[in-house]
Tab-separated table of C-alpha atoms in Angstrom:
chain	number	residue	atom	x	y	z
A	199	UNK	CA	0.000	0.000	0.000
A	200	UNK	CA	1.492	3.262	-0.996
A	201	UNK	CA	1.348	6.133	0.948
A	202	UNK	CA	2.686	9.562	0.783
A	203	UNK	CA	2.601	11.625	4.049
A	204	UNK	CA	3.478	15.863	3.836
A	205	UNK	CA	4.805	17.972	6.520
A	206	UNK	CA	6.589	21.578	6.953
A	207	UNK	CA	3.534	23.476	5.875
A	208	UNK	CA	2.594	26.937	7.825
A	209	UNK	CA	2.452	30.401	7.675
A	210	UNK	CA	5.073	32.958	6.346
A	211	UNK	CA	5.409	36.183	5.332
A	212	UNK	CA	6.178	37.120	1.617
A	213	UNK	CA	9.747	36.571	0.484
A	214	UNK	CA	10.436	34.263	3.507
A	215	UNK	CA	11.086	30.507	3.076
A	216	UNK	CA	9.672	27.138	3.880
A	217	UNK	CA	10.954	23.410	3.208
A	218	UNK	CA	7.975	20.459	2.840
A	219	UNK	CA	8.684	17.017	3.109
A	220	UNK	CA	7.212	14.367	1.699
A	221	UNK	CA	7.485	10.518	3.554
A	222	UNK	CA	6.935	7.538	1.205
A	223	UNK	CA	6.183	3.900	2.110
A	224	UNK	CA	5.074	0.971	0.420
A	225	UNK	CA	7.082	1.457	-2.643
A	226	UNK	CA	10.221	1.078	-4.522
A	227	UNK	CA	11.258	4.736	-3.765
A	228	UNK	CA	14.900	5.300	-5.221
A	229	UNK	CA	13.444	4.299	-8.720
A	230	UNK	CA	10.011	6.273	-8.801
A	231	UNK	CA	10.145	9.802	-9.636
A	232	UNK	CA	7.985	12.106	-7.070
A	233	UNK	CA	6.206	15.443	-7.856
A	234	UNK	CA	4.776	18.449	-5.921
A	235	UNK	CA	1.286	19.412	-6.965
A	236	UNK	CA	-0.584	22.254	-5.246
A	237	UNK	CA	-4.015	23.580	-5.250
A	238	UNK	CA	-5.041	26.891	-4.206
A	239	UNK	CA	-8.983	28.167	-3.300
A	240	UNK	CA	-11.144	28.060	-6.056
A	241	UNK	CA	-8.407	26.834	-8.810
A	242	UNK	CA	-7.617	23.339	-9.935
A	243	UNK	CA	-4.425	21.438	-8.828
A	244	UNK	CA	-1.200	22.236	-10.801
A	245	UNK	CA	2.032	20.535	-11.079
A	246	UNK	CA	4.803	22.234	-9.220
A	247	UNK	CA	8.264	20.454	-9.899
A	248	UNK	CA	9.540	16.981	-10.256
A	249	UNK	CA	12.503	14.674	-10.119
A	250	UNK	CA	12.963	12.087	-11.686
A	251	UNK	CA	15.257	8.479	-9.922
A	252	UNK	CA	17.615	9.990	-11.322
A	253	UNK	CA	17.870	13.125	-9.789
A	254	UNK	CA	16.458	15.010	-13.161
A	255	UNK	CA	14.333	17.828	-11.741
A	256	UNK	CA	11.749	19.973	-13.911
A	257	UNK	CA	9.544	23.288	-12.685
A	258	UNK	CA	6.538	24.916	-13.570
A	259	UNK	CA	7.432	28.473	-14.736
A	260	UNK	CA	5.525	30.563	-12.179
A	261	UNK	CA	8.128	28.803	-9.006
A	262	UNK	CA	11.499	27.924	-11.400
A	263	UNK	CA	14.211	30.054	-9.434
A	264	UNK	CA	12.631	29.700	-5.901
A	265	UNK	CA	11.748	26.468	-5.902
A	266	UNK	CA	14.079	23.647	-5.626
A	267	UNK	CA	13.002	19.636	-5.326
A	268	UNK	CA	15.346	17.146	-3.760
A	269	UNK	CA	15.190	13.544	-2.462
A	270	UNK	CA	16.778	11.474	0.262
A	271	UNK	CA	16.264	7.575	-0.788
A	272	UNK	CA	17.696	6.703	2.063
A	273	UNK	CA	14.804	8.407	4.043
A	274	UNK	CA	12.318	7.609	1.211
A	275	UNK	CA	12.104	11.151	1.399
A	276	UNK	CA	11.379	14.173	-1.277
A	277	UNK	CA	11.510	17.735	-0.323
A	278	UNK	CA	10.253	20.937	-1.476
A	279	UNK	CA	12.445	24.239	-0.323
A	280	UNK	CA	10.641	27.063	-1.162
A	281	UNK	CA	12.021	30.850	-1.067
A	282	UNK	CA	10.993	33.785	-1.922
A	283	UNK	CA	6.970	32.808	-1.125
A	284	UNK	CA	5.004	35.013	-2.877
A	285	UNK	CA	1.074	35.482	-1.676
A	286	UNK	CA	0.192	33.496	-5.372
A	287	UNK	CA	2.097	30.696	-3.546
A	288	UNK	CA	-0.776	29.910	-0.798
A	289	UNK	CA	-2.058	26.835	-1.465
A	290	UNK	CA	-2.447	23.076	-0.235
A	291	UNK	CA	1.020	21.436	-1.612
A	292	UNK	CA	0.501	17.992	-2.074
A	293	UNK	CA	3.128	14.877	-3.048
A	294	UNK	CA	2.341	12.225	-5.890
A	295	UNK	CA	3.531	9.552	-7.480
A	296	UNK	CA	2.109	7.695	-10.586
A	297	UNK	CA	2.754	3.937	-10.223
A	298	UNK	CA	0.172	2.588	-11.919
A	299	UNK	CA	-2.404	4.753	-10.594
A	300	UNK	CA	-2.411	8.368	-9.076
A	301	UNK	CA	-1.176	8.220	-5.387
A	302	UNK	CA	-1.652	11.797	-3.186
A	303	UNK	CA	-0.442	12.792	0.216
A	304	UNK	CA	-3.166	14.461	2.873
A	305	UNK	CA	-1.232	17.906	1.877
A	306	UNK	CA	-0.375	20.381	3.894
A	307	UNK	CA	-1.005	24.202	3.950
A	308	UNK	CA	1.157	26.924	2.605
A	309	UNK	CA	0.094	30.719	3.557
A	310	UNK	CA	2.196	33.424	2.214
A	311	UNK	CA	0.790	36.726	3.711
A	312	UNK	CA	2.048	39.727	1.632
């Protein structure tokens, strides 16, 4: 059973920095590749960044620059380090994998206050 479990979510002001972490069981982890999705009030879920077992990452446009993904296999691990948060950053951040099927974290919050 996979399962994909977020943390490091909260509240920050605009141009500070937060790091989310995203816990993995049930799965081959060093060969998957992870993404970051996130979904703000009233919009549809977008993909945020993504690396690839091989440590290949890709970004959407509106966070390339600030946004940086990384993984830990030992820990089974990806992270998210975010800087300069803008307010357009506030949103539920959630982890996925496709093996198969779709697989989602919970999420976890992200408030940028400007």
């Amino acid at each position: 059973q996979v399962q994909l479990v977020e943390s490091g979510g909260g509240l920050v002001q605009a141009g500070g920095s937060l790091t989310l972490s995203c816990a993995a069981s049930g799965m081959m982890f060093s060969i998957t590749a992870m993404g970051w999705y996130r979904q703000a009030p009233g919009e549809q879920r977008e993909w945020v960044a993504r690396i690839t077992s091989g440590r290949s990452t890709m970004y959407a446009d509106s966070v390339k620059g600030r946004f940086t993904i990384s993984r830990d296999n030992a820990k089974k691990t990806v992270y998210l380090q975010m800087n300069s948060l803008k307010p357009e950053d506030t949103a539920v951040y959630y982890c996925n994998v496709h093996i198969g099927r779709e697989y989602w974290g919970q999420g976890t919050q992200v408030t940028v206050s400007s």
